[in-house]
Every structure is written in structure tokens, then in C-alpha cells.
């Protein structure tokens, strides 16, 4: 027969004894406050007060006022002394009465005020008790100051939750049905047995003769613990929490139809105590969810594993109005296919780029209406992404998106892309040590014909003076409307190796370079005519990778 460990048994008994003693002491101290209450006579009214414990650490104060006509008004105040700022508790004079002032820490409205037999409910941040005279007021204030530290200890030790699962189960058990004067919220938290931070809040809203459903799918790991706040709307008391950076990544449904993503979620409370407990558990579960999410991630450490994961989540993504079919090729120089189907037709997009050009620190997720996406940007916003839409080349771009179904997929996709970039950067080979002859031979092979839609660029590069290392670059541009030949003659040693860069302009990929000190020493011919000397050369490239190779070779053979 299995027995409990003696230490665990001892700790449990000690904790229960501690809680019992605190609860007993709390009741005694509440009684001490109550014993100081007396009927207070004012010029136009009579006041009497009663205070009772309603749960561990929480009380209800009943204030009864009888006016000069004999009419009676009773108001109930539900609160915890742990929320009272001890430095504000004191007896004060207000006209013909002595009051004991209680102000809530941070001016939070954590006192529930019930009037008209509970039909009228509001929330306030201050409370005033009545005293018969100044000495009675001081006695009440001292008794309240005495109970506050104990109440704070009870509140601190109230929930004995440790693990992520403990906190999640508590929320599932305690975010429940809440009744207000005009609305009823039937709440239920589920997690589909997932322990990665995922949760779903299902809410049925009943009011008068109509009912509606609102569902929220989210991950605790992306909520901002510093945003958790108590909110009040009429007689509704709820806890609001926003996402980090206010990114709209909480998926919503209204009556089972997907709605736009939002950046805030609300948990309704059936009492001040319930609301404070929800606040506390939400605050604690967020870092635990981050750890749970991290521990549940798939293996995406290598490029192939990361791309395999991406293809798994990108394959089919749907929203109410769009369907996406996507894929990514397992290579550093890759193609990402994004097919979008709407009621208006299909759109096929191909994005071609090198992962080393993607800014690993500028990958992020966001949403647009009811679709969640991961957006990638190039380094320095260089337009190095080739975009073909429905078979037609578009202008080069500096960003593109992939679409995903959930925030969990978006977070992992971000990390997957970062892992791919790192591996591709580690595999980059540099061009060094080429002789001028070797470099020019290689350039003559890779600088050639470039076609961009209707435009054609025929290019040749050759050595025309072995000793002076003078180069001739010939470019013939042609399309249906015109033809033009431009020839540049220049010395290799006149080119500033640090000026050799690749860039794009619209649909064109270019390699640009200039002379040292921008001297105008490049001989230029246009259609056989001598033109003014220049200081800049532009070579058309067939692709970003072709341009990258031209840059590497040209920069190497022009080095001093």
C-alpha cells in the first residue's frame, strides 16, 4: 500500500492549521471592529452599522440610515481590508458627524456597493464609517489598522497554486457563470488537453429575450501581465488583459462565425473576491505559459526541420472569405508559393529570395481582419524579393507575408524562419584571392543577356588592354520600340571596390559601381558616338544571386 511522504503530510497539516488560525483571528478582529460600532445621531439622520465575514478575508458592511421622516435606506459594501491603504485610515470630521476614512490602494474601485435590495450595484474606491465621537472614531480606525496586515497575509496565502496546470485548472473551475442586473455571462475555459499555453474562452451572453455566443481562442504566453486591470461597465465587474504590444492575435467567433482578431480579452467576475483571484491567477499563469509553450515546441533546430514545419502549417489556411495554399522550397535561395482563393477568383504569388537577405530581428506576426500572418522584411529594407503574380513579374519588394491558422503557429514560424536564416548565413562562402584574369573570365561568363518582360539587355565584358587592365563593357538595350548601345571603357584599378553594390529599380536588378573619388574617367560611347566621361557604371543582372556573384567578383578584383 502506497503511503504519503511524511514531509508532504506535515506541510499539508501545517498549511491547513495556518489557514485555520488566520481565519479564526480574522473573524475575531472583525468582531473587534464591530464591537466599536454604535448608533450615530446626526442633525437630520440616524446611522447604524453592522459588519460580517462573508468568506476568508472578505466582509460585508451594512450601513442603515434613517432620515428625519422615518424613511430607511440600507446600503451594503463588500470588500477586503487587504485592499485598504493603511496610511489613509483615520477619523475625520464632516459637518455634524465623525467619519472613519478608508481609501483603496491605487484608487482601484474594489468596493462593491449594493443599494435598493441589490437592484442597484456600483463599484467605488472609498468608504466612510460613522463614529459616535472622536474617541470612538479613533478606536474604529485602530481596529481597522490592526486587521489590515492579517488580511494581507490571508490574501497572499489564499491560493496554493504552483504549476501551469494548477493555474489553468483553477481558471477553468472559477471563470464561470456570472449574473448582473441586465446580462448573464455563462463562461467556460477549455484547452483541448493542450499544455502549450492555448486556451479557449466560450461565453454565452443572455439578455432579455436574446442570446448570443462569443468565443475567444488565445495563448496565455502572448498576454501582457502588466496590462491586467479591473474594469467596470455599469454593474459589470470584469478583468481585462491585453496582448503584448497590443498585437491583434486573439481569434474571435460570434455565434460560431469567425470574426476579426482582437488584442484584448475580458473575464467576468461574480464578486470582488472572485475578480481579485482571477487577476492574481492571470498574472501568475502568463510566465508559466511561456515556459509551457517553449517546452511543447516541435524540433525546428535545422533548416530542413524548420522548413518541414513551415510547410506543415502553411499548407492550408482559411478565413471566412479567403483560402490560402502555401509552400516554401527547402533551400537558402528559395521560392515561397502563396495561392489565394476568394469569391472573386484566384491569385498566384511566387516570392523568390535568399534567406540571408531577410532581417532576422524584423520578423513578426500580426493580423488583418480575420487572418493571422507572419511578415518578413529584408535587411535595410533592400528590395531583394522577386515577386511574380499570376505569371507576371512585379516590382522587387522588401517584404512579404505567409498566413497561419493560430497564434501558436505564428510564434513557432517566427523562430523557424530565424533558425533558417542563421543556418544560411553560416553557409555563405566568400569570394577571395581571384586574380584579375580569373575574375574577368568569370565575369564574362555571368554578365550576359537579361530579359525583363519586353525589354532585353545584351551585355559583354572583355579585357582590351592587358597591361593597363582596361575593361570594355558593352550593353545593347532593345524592345519593340527602340534599340540603344552603350559602351564603357575603364581601368580596374580606377574602380572603388567599396562602391560595388547590388540594388533594384522596379523590375530590374542592378550592380552599381563608381570610380575612386568619383573622378569622371570612364570613357563612354552611345550608339557609336563619344559622350562625356562619367564616374559610374551600371550592370544589369538576371537575378539577385547573379548580382550578388558579380558584386563579389568585382569587389575582389578591384581591391587595392
Coordinates of C-alpha atoms in Angstrom, one line a residue:
X1 CA 0.0 0.0 0.0
X2 CA 1.4 3.4 -1.0
X3 CA 1.8 5.9 1.8
X4 CA 2.3 9.7 1.7
X5 CA 5.7 11.1 2.3
X6 CA 5.9 12.3 5.9
X7 CA 7.3 15.8 4.9
X8 CA 4.4 16.3 2.5
X9 CA 1.9 15.3 5.1
X10 CA 3.5 17.6 7.7
X11 CA 3.5 20.6 5.2
X12 CA -0.2 20.0 4.4
X13 CA -1.2 19.8 8.0
X14 CA 0.8 22.9 8.8
X15 CA -0.7 24.9 5.9
X16 CA -4.3 23.9 6.9
X17 CA -3.5 24.8 10.5
X18 CA -2.1 28.2 9.4
X19 CA -5.1 29.0 7.3
X20 CA -7.5 27.9 10.1
X21 CA -5.7 30.1 12.7
X22 CA -5.6 33.1 10.3
X23 CA -9.3 32.7 9.5
X24 CA -10.2 32.4 13.2
X25 CA -8.0 35.5 14.0
X26 CA -9.6 37.4 11.2
X27 CA -13.1 36.7 12.5
X28 CA -12.0 37.9 15.9
X29 CA -10.6 41.1 14.6
X30 CA -13.8 41.8 12.5
X31 CA -15.7 41.3 15.8
X32 CA -13.4 43.8 17.4
X33 CA -14.3 46.4 14.8
X34 CA -18.0 45.5 15.1
X35 CA -17.8 46.0 18.9
X36 CA -16.9 49.6 18.4
X37 CA -20.0 50.4 16.2
X38 CA -22.7 52.5 17.9
X39 CA -25.8 54.2 16.7
X40 CA -24.8 57.7 15.5
X41 CA -27.2 60.6 15.7
X42 CA -26.8 63.4 13.2
X43 CA -28.9 66.5 12.8
X44 CA -31.1 65.1 10.1
X45 CA -30.5 61.3 10.2
X46 CA -29.5 58.4 12.3
X47 CA -26.9 55.8 11.2
X48 CA -26.2 52.3 12.3
X49 CA -23.6 49.8 11.0
X50 CA -23.0 46.1 11.0
X51 CA -20.1 44.1 9.6
X52 CA -20.0 40.4 8.9
X53 CA -17.4 38.0 7.4
X54 CA -18.6 36.5 4.1
X55 CA -15.5 34.5 3.2
X56 CA -11.9 34.2 4.2
X57 CA -10.6 37.8 4.2
X58 CA -13.8 39.4 2.9
X59 CA -16.6 41.3 4.7
X60 CA -19.8 43.0 4.0
X61 CA -20.6 46.2 5.8
X62 CA -24.2 47.1 6.1
X63 CA -25.0 50.8 6.7
X64 CA -28.6 51.7 7.6
X65 CA -29.7 55.4 7.5
X66 CA -33.0 56.6 9.0
X67 CA -33.9 60.1 8.0
X68 CA -36.0 62.6 9.9
X69 CA -39.2 61.4 8.2
X70 CA -38.5 57.8 9.4
X71 CA -37.6 56.5 5.9
X72 CA -34.9 53.9 5.9
X73 CA -32.1 53.3 3.4
X74 CA -29.8 50.3 3.6
X75 CA -26.5 50.0 1.6
X76 CA -24.2 47.0 1.6
X77 CA -20.4 47.3 1.0
X78 CA -18.5 44.2 0.0
X79 CA -14.7 44.5 0.2
X80 CA -11.4 43.2 1.7
X81 CA -9.4 45.1 4.2
X82 CA -6.3 43.9 2.3
X83 CA -7.1 46.5 -0.4
X84 CA -7.3 49.4 2.0
X85 CA -4.4 51.8 2.2
X86 CA -3.5 51.7 5.9
X87 CA -2.0 55.1 5.7
X88 CA -5.3 56.7 4.9
X89 CA -7.3 55.1 7.7
X90 CA -8.2 57.9 10.2
X91 CA -11.1 59.7 11.9
X92 CA -12.2 62.9 10.2
X93 CA -14.9 65.5 10.8
X94 CA -17.6 66.2 8.2
X95 CA -20.1 68.8 9.4
X96 CA -22.0 67.2 12.2
X97 CA -20.6 63.7 12.1
X98 CA -17.3 61.9 12.8
X99 CA -16.3 59.6 9.9
X100 CA -13.6 56.9 9.6
X101 CA -12.0 57.1 6.2
X102 CA -11.0 54.1 4.2
X103 CA -9.3 54.6 0.8
X104 CA -8.5 51.7 -1.6
X105 CA -4.9 51.3 -2.7
X106 CA -4.3 52.9 -6.1
X107 CA -7.8 54.3 -6.2
X108 CA -9.0 51.0 -7.6
X109 CA -12.7 50.5 -7.4
X110 CA -12.7 47.3 -5.3
X111 CA -15.7 48.1 -3.1
X112 CA -19.0 46.7 -4.3
X113 CA -21.8 48.9 -3.3
X114 CA -25.3 47.4 -3.4
X115 CA -28.5 49.6 -3.0
X116 CA -32.2 49.0 -3.4
X117 CA -32.0 45.5 -2.1
X118 CA -29.2 44.7 -4.6
X119 CA -31.0 46.0 -7.7
X120 CA -28.6 48.9 -8.0
X121 CA -24.9 47.9 -8.0
X122 CA -21.8 50.1 -8.4
X123 CA -18.1 50.0 -7.6
X124 CA -16.3 52.6 -5.5
X125 CA -12.8 53.3 -4.2
X126 CA -13.5 54.8 -0.8
X127 CA -15.7 54.1 2.2
X128 CA -16.6 56.1 5.3
X129 CA -17.8 54.5 8.6
X130 CA -19.7 56.5 11.2
X131 CA -18.4 57.1 14.7
X132 CA -20.3 58.4 17.8
X133 CA -17.4 60.8 18.7
X134 CA -13.7 61.3 18.0
X135 CA -12.6 58.7 20.6
X136 CA -15.0 56.2 19.1
X137 CA -13.6 57.1 15.6
X138 CA -10.1 56.6 16.7
X139 CA -10.9 53.2 18.2
X140 CA -12.6 52.1 15.0
X141 CA -9.6 53.3 13.0
X142 CA -7.1 51.5 15.2
X143 CA -9.1 48.3 14.9
X144 CA -9.1 48.6 11.2
X145 CA -5.3 49.3 11.1
X146 CA -4.9 46.2 13.2
X147 CA -6.8 43.9 10.8
X148 CA -5.1 45.1 7.5
X149 CA -1.8 43.2 7.9
X150 CA -3.6 40.0 8.8
X151 CA -5.9 40.4 5.9
X152 CA -3.0 41.0 3.6
X153 CA -1.4 37.7 4.8
X154 CA -4.6 35.8 4.2
X155 CA -4.9 37.2 0.7
X156 CA -1.3 36.4 -0.1
X157 CA -1.5 32.8 1.0
X158 CA -5.1 32.1 -0.2
X159 CA -4.3 30.3 -3.4
X160 CA -1.7 27.5 -3.2
X161 CA -1.1 27.1 -6.9
X162 CA 2.3 26.2 -8.3
X163 CA 2.4 24.7 -11.8
X164 CA 0.9 25.9 -15.1
X165 CA -1.6 23.1 -15.0
X166 CA -2.7 24.1 -11.4
X167 CA -3.3 27.7 -12.6
X168 CA -5.1 26.6 -15.8
X169 CA -7.4 24.2 -13.9
X170 CA -8.2 27.0 -11.3
X171 CA -9.3 29.3 -14.1
X172 CA -11.3 26.5 -15.7
X173 CA -13.1 25.9 -12.4
X174 CA -13.6 29.6 -11.4
X175 CA -14.3 31.6 -14.6
X176 CA -17.9 30.6 -14.6
X177 CA -21.5 31.9 -14.8
X178 CA -22.0 35.5 -13.7
X179 CA -25.3 37.2 -13.3
X180 CA -25.7 41.0 -13.5
X181 CA -28.9 43.1 -13.5
X182 CA -29.3 43.2 -17.3
X183 CA -27.0 40.4 -18.6
X184 CA -25.9 36.9 -17.7
X185 CA -22.5 35.7 -18.8
X186 CA -22.0 31.9 -18.9
X187 CA -18.3 31.5 -19.2
X188 CA -16.2 28.3 -19.8
X189 CA -12.5 27.9 -20.4
X190 CA -11.2 24.9 -22.2
X191 CA -7.8 23.9 -23.6
X192 CA -8.4 20.8 -25.8
X193 CA -5.9 19.0 -23.5
X194 CA -3.1 21.2 -24.8
X195 CA -0.4 22.3 -22.3
X196 CA 1.3 24.9 -24.5
X197 CA -0.5 28.0 -23.3
X198 CA -3.5 27.6 -25.6
X199 CA -7.0 28.3 -24.2
X200 CA -10.5 29.0 -25.4
X201 CA -12.9 31.2 -23.6
X202 CA -16.5 30.4 -24.5
X203 CA -19.1 32.9 -23.4
X204 CA -22.9 32.8 -23.8
X205 CA -24.5 36.2 -23.2
X206 CA -28.1 36.2 -22.2
X207 CA -30.1 39.5 -22.0
X208 CA -33.8 40.0 -22.0
X209 CA -35.2 37.9 -24.9
X210 CA -32.0 37.3 -26.9
X211 CA -28.9 35.2 -26.5
X212 CA -25.5 35.2 -28.3
X213 CA -22.2 33.3 -28.2
X214 CA -18.8 34.8 -28.2
X215 CA -15.7 32.6 -28.3
X216 CA -12.0 33.6 -27.9
X217 CA -9.0 31.5 -28.8
X218 CA -5.7 32.8 -27.4
X219 CA -2.4 31.8 -25.8
X220 CA -1.6 32.9 -22.3
X221 CA 2.1 33.3 -23.3
X222 CA 1.4 36.3 -25.5
X223 CA -0.7 38.2 -23.0
X224 CA 0.9 41.2 -21.3
X225 CA 0.9 40.7 -17.5
X226 CA 1.3 44.4 -17.0
X227 CA -1.9 45.1 -18.8
X228 CA -4.2 43.2 -16.4
X229 CA -6.7 45.6 -15.0
X230 CA -10.0 45.7 -13.2
X231 CA -12.8 47.2 -15.3
X232 CA -16.3 48.3 -14.6
X233 CA -19.2 48.7 -17.0
X234 CA -22.4 49.7 -15.3
X235 CA -22.8 46.9 -12.7
X236 CA -20.4 44.6 -14.5
X237 CA -17.1 43.9 -12.8
X238 CA -14.5 42.2 -15.0
X239 CA -10.8 41.7 -15.6
X240 CA -9.3 42.9 -18.9
X241 CA -6.0 41.8 -20.2
X242 CA -4.3 42.8 -23.5
X243 CA -1.7 41.2 -25.7
X244 CA 1.9 42.1 -25.7
X245 CA 2.4 45.2 -27.9
X246 CA -1.3 45.2 -28.4
X247 CA -1.0 42.9 -31.4
X248 CA -4.4 41.6 -32.5
X249 CA -3.7 37.8 -32.2
X250 CA -6.8 36.7 -30.2
X251 CA -9.1 34.8 -32.6
X252 CA -12.8 35.5 -32.1
X253 CA -16.0 33.9 -33.1
X254 CA -19.6 35.4 -32.8
X255 CA -22.3 32.8 -33.0
X256 CA -19.8 30.3 -34.4
X257 CA -18.8 32.6 -37.2
X258 CA -15.1 33.7 -37.2
X259 CA -14.7 37.4 -36.6
X260 CA -11.7 39.7 -36.7
X261 CA -8.7 39.2 -34.4
X262 CA -8.6 41.4 -31.3
X263 CA -6.0 42.4 -28.8
X264 CA -8.0 42.3 -25.5
X265 CA -10.0 39.7 -23.6
X266 CA -12.4 40.0 -20.7
X267 CA -13.1 37.7 -17.8
X268 CA -16.3 38.5 -15.8
X269 CA -16.3 38.1 -12.1
X270 CA -19.2 37.2 -9.8
X271 CA -17.7 39.0 -6.8
X272 CA -14.8 41.3 -5.8
X273 CA -13.1 38.2 -4.3
X274 CA -13.6 36.2 -7.5
X275 CA -12.3 39.1 -9.6
X276 CA -9.2 39.6 -7.5
X277 CA -8.5 35.8 -7.6
X278 CA -8.8 35.8 -11.4
X279 CA -6.5 38.8 -11.6
X280 CA -3.9 37.1 -9.4
X281 CA -4.0 33.8 -11.3
X282 CA -3.8 35.5 -14.7
X283 CA -0.8 37.4 -13.5
X284 CA 0.9 34.2 -12.4
X285 CA -0.1 31.9 -15.3
X286 CA 1.5 34.1 -18.1
X287 CA 5.2 33.3 -17.3
X288 CA 4.3 29.7 -16.6
X289 CA 2.5 29.6 -20.0
X290 CA 5.7 30.9 -21.7
X291 CA 7.6 28.0 -20.3
X292 CA 4.9 25.5 -21.2
X293 CA 4.8 26.8 -24.7
X294 CA 8.6 26.6 -25.0
X295 CA 8.6 23.0 -23.8
X296 CA 5.9 22.0 -26.2
X297 CA 7.6 23.3 -29.4
X298 CA 8.5 20.9 -32.2
X299 CA 12.1 20.4 -33.2
X300 CA 12.9 23.2 -35.7
X301 CA 16.6 23.5 -35.0
X302 CA 17.9 22.8 -38.5
X303 CA 16.9 24.4 -41.8
X304 CA 15.3 21.3 -43.1
X305 CA 13.3 20.7 -39.9
X306 CA 12.2 24.4 -39.8
X307 CA 11.1 24.3 -43.5
X308 CA 9.3 21.0 -42.9
X309 CA 7.4 22.6 -40.0
X310 CA 6.5 25.6 -42.1
X311 CA 5.2 23.6 -45.0
X312 CA 3.1 21.6 -42.5
X313 CA 1.3 24.7 -41.1
X314 CA 1.3 26.8 -44.3
X315 CA -0.3 24.2 -46.5
X316 CA -4.0 25.1 -46.0
X317 CA -5.0 28.2 -44.2
X318 CA -8.6 29.6 -44.2
X319 CA -10.6 32.5 -43.1
X320 CA -14.2 33.5 -43.7
X321 CA -13.5 35.0 -47.1
X322 CA -10.1 33.6 -48.2
X323 CA -8.3 30.3 -48.6
X324 CA -4.5 30.1 -48.8
X325 CA -2.4 27.3 -50.2
X326 CA 1.3 27.9 -49.5
X327 CA 4.7 26.2 -49.6
X328 CA 8.4 27.0 -49.2
X329 CA 11.3 25.3 -51.0
X330 CA 14.0 23.7 -48.8
X331 CA 16.9 25.9 -49.9
X332 CA 18.6 29.1 -48.8
X333 CA 17.7 30.6 -52.2
X334 CA 14.1 29.7 -52.0
X335 CA 10.7 30.1 -53.6
X336 CA 7.6 30.8 -51.4
X337 CA 4.3 30.0 -53.2
X338 CA 1.2 31.7 -51.9
X339 CA -2.1 30.9 -53.7
X340 CA -5.1 32.9 -52.6
X341 CA -8.7 31.9 -53.5
X342 CA -11.6 34.3 -52.9
X343 CA -15.1 34.6 -54.3
X344 CA -13.7 36.9 -57.0
X345 CA -11.0 34.5 -58.3
X346 CA -7.5 33.1 -57.7
X347 CA -4.3 34.9 -57.2
X348 CA -1.0 33.0 -57.5
X349 CA 2.1 34.6 -56.0
X350 CA 5.7 33.4 -56.1
X351 CA 8.3 35.1 -53.9
X352 CA 12.0 34.3 -54.7
X353 CA 14.7 35.4 -52.3
X354 CA 17.8 34.4 -50.3
X355 CA 17.2 33.9 -46.6
X356 CA 20.5 35.7 -45.9
X357 CA 18.8 38.9 -47.1
X358 CA 16.0 38.6 -44.5
X359 CA 16.3 40.6 -41.3
X360 CA 16.1 38.0 -38.5
X361 CA 15.3 40.7 -36.0
X362 CA 12.4 42.1 -38.0
X363 CA 10.2 39.0 -38.3
X364 CA 6.9 39.5 -36.6
X365 CA 3.3 38.3 -36.6
X366 CA 0.1 40.3 -36.8
X367 CA -3.4 40.1 -38.2
X368 CA -5.5 41.7 -40.8
X369 CA -9.2 41.4 -40.0
X370 CA -9.8 37.6 -39.6
X371 CA -6.5 36.3 -40.8
X372 CA -3.2 35.9 -39.0
X373 CA 0.1 36.3 -40.7
X374 CA 3.9 36.3 -40.3
X375 CA 5.7 39.1 -42.1
X376 CA 9.3 39.1 -43.2
X377 CA 11.4 42.1 -44.1
X378 CA 14.8 42.4 -45.8
X379 CA 17.9 43.8 -44.3
X380 CA 18.0 47.7 -44.6
X381 CA 14.6 47.3 -46.4
X382 CA 16.5 46.5 -49.6
X383 CA 14.1 45.4 -52.3
X384 CA 15.7 42.0 -52.9
X385 CA 12.5 39.9 -53.1
X386 CA 11.4 38.9 -56.5
X387 CA 7.6 38.8 -56.9
X388 CA 5.7 37.1 -59.7
X389 CA 1.9 37.5 -59.6
X390 CA -0.2 35.3 -61.9
X391 CA 2.8 34.7 -64.0
X392 CA 3.7 38.3 -64.4
X393 CA 6.9 39.9 -62.9
X394 CA 6.1 42.6 -60.4
X395 CA 8.5 45.2 -58.9
X396 CA 11.0 43.8 -56.5
X397 CA 9.9 44.2 -52.9
X398 CA 11.3 44.3 -49.3
X399 CA 8.7 42.3 -47.5
X400 CA 6.1 39.5 -47.9
X401 CA 3.7 37.5 -45.7
X402 CA 2.8 33.9 -45.0
X403 CA -0.5 33.1 -43.4
X404 CA -1.2 30.8 -40.5
X405 CA -4.2 29.4 -38.6
X406 CA -3.2 30.1 -35.0
X407 CA -1.0 32.3 -32.8
X408 CA 1.0 29.2 -31.7
X409 CA 1.8 28.5 -35.4
X410 CA 2.8 32.2 -35.8
X411 CA 5.2 32.2 -32.8
X412 CA 6.9 29.0 -33.9
X413 CA 7.0 30.1 -37.5
X414 CA 8.9 33.2 -36.5
X415 CA 11.5 31.1 -34.7
X416 CA 11.7 28.7 -37.6
X417 CA 12.5 31.5 -40.0
X418 CA 15.2 32.8 -37.7
X419 CA 16.8 29.3 -37.5
X420 CA 16.8 29.1 -41.3
X421 CA 18.4 32.5 -41.6
X422 CA 21.1 31.6 -39.2
X423 CA 22.0 28.3 -40.9
X424 CA 22.0 30.0 -44.3
X425 CA 24.3 32.8 -43.0
X426 CA 26.7 30.2 -41.6
X427 CA 26.9 28.5 -45.0
X428 CA 27.8 31.7 -47.0
X429 CA 31.0 31.3 -49.0
X430 CA 33.1 34.3 -49.7
X431 CA 35.0 35.1 -52.9
X432 CA 38.6 36.0 -52.3
X433 CA 42.0 35.7 -53.9
X434 CA 40.9 35.7 -57.5
X435 CA 43.5 37.1 -60.0
X436 CA 42.3 39.8 -62.3
X437 CA 42.4 37.3 -65.2
X438 CA 40.4 34.7 -63.3
X439 CA 37.9 37.4 -62.2
X440 CA 37.4 38.8 -65.7
X441 CA 37.0 35.3 -67.1
X442 CA 34.3 34.6 -64.6
X443 CA 32.6 37.9 -65.2
X444 CA 32.5 37.3 -68.9
X445 CA 30.6 34.1 -68.2
X446 CA 28.0 35.6 -65.8
X447 CA 27.4 39.0 -67.3
X448 CA 25.2 38.3 -70.3
X449 CA 21.7 38.6 -71.7
X450 CA 18.9 39.8 -69.3
X451 CA 15.2 39.8 -70.3
X452 CA 12.6 41.7 -68.3
X453 CA 9.2 41.4 -69.9
X454 CA 9.6 43.1 -73.3
X455 CA 13.0 44.6 -72.6
X456 CA 16.3 42.8 -73.5
X457 CA 19.8 43.8 -72.3
X458 CA 22.7 42.1 -74.2
X459 CA 25.9 42.6 -72.3
X460 CA 29.5 41.6 -72.8
X461 CA 32.6 42.4 -70.7
X462 CA 36.1 42.0 -72.1
X463 CA 39.8 42.9 -71.4
X464 CA 41.1 45.3 -74.1
X465 CA 44.4 46.3 -72.6
X466 CA 46.3 43.5 -70.7
X467 CA 48.9 45.8 -69.2
X468 CA 46.6 48.6 -68.1
X469 CA 43.8 46.2 -67.2
X470 CA 41.4 48.3 -69.2
X471 CA 37.9 46.8 -69.5
X472 CA 35.2 47.3 -72.1
X473 CA 31.6 46.8 -71.0
X474 CA 29.1 46.7 -73.9
X475 CA 25.4 47.0 -73.3
X476 CA 22.7 46.8 -76.0
X477 CA 19.2 47.6 -74.9
X478 CA 16.2 46.7 -77.1
X479 CA 12.5 46.3 -77.1
X480 CA 9.7 46.7 -79.7
X481 CA 10.1 50.5 -79.8
X482 CA 13.8 51.1 -79.8
X483 CA 17.4 49.9 -79.6
X484 CA 20.4 51.5 -77.9
X485 CA 24.1 50.6 -77.5
X486 CA 26.2 51.9 -74.7
X487 CA 29.9 51.1 -74.2
X488 CA 32.0 51.8 -71.1
X489 CA 35.8 51.7 -71.0
X490 CA 37.6 51.9 -67.7
X491 CA 40.5 50.6 -65.7
X492 CA 40.0 48.0 -63.0
X493 CA 42.2 50.0 -60.6
X494 CA 40.1 53.1 -61.1
X495 CA 37.0 51.4 -59.5
X496 CA 36.4 51.9 -55.8
X497 CA 35.9 48.3 -54.6
X498 CA 33.7 49.5 -51.7
X499 CA 31.3 51.2 -54.1
X500 CA 30.4 47.9 -55.8
X501 CA 26.8 47.2 -54.7
X502 CA 23.7 45.5 -55.9
X503 CA 20.4 47.2 -55.9
X504 CA 17.0 47.1 -57.6
X505 CA 14.9 49.5 -59.5
X506 CA 11.3 48.4 -60.2
X507 CA 11.7 45.1 -62.0
X508 CA 15.4 45.5 -62.7
X509 CA 18.3 44.0 -60.7
X510 CA 21.4 46.2 -61.0
X511 CA 25.1 46.2 -60.0
X512 CA 26.4 49.7 -59.5
X513 CA 30.0 50.9 -59.0
X514 CA 31.8 54.2 -59.2
X515 CA 35.3 55.4 -59.6
X516 CA 37.7 56.4 -56.8
X517 CA 36.9 59.9 -55.6
X518 CA 34.1 60.0 -58.2
X519 CA 36.6 61.0 -60.9
X520 CA 35.0 61.3 -64.3
X521 CA 37.4 59.0 -66.1
X522 CA 35.1 56.3 -67.6
X523 CA 35.1 56.7 -71.4
X524 CA 31.5 56.4 -72.7
X525 CA 30.1 55.8 -76.1
X526 CA 26.4 55.9 -77.1
X527 CA 25.4 54.4 -80.4
X528 CA 28.9 54.9 -81.6
X529 CA 29.2 58.5 -80.5
X530 CA 31.7 59.6 -77.9
X531 CA 29.9 61.0 -74.8
X532 CA 31.2 62.9 -71.8
X533 CA 33.4 61.0 -69.4
X534 CA 31.5 59.5 -66.4
X535 CA 32.2 58.2 -62.9
X536 CA 29.5 55.4 -62.6
X537 CA 28.8 52.1 -64.2
X538 CA 25.6 50.0 -64.0
X539 CA 25.4 46.3 -65.0
X540 CA 22.1 44.6 -65.5
X541 CA 21.8 41.3 -63.6
X542 CA 19.4 38.4 -64.3
X543 CA 18.6 37.8 -60.6
X544 CA 19.6 38.8 -57.1
X545 CA 22.0 35.8 -57.0
X546 CA 23.6 36.8 -60.3
X547 CA 24.1 40.3 -59.0
X548 CA 25.5 39.0 -55.7
X549 CA 28.1 37.0 -57.6
X550 CA 29.0 39.9 -59.9
X551 CA 29.4 42.2 -56.8
X552 CA 31.6 39.6 -55.0
X553 CA 34.0 39.1 -58.0
X554 CA 34.1 42.8 -59.0
X555 CA 34.8 43.9 -55.4
X556 CA 37.6 41.3 -55.1
X557 CA 39.5 42.1 -58.3
X558 CA 39.3 45.9 -57.7
X559 CA 40.7 45.8 -54.2
X560 CA 43.8 47.8 -53.6

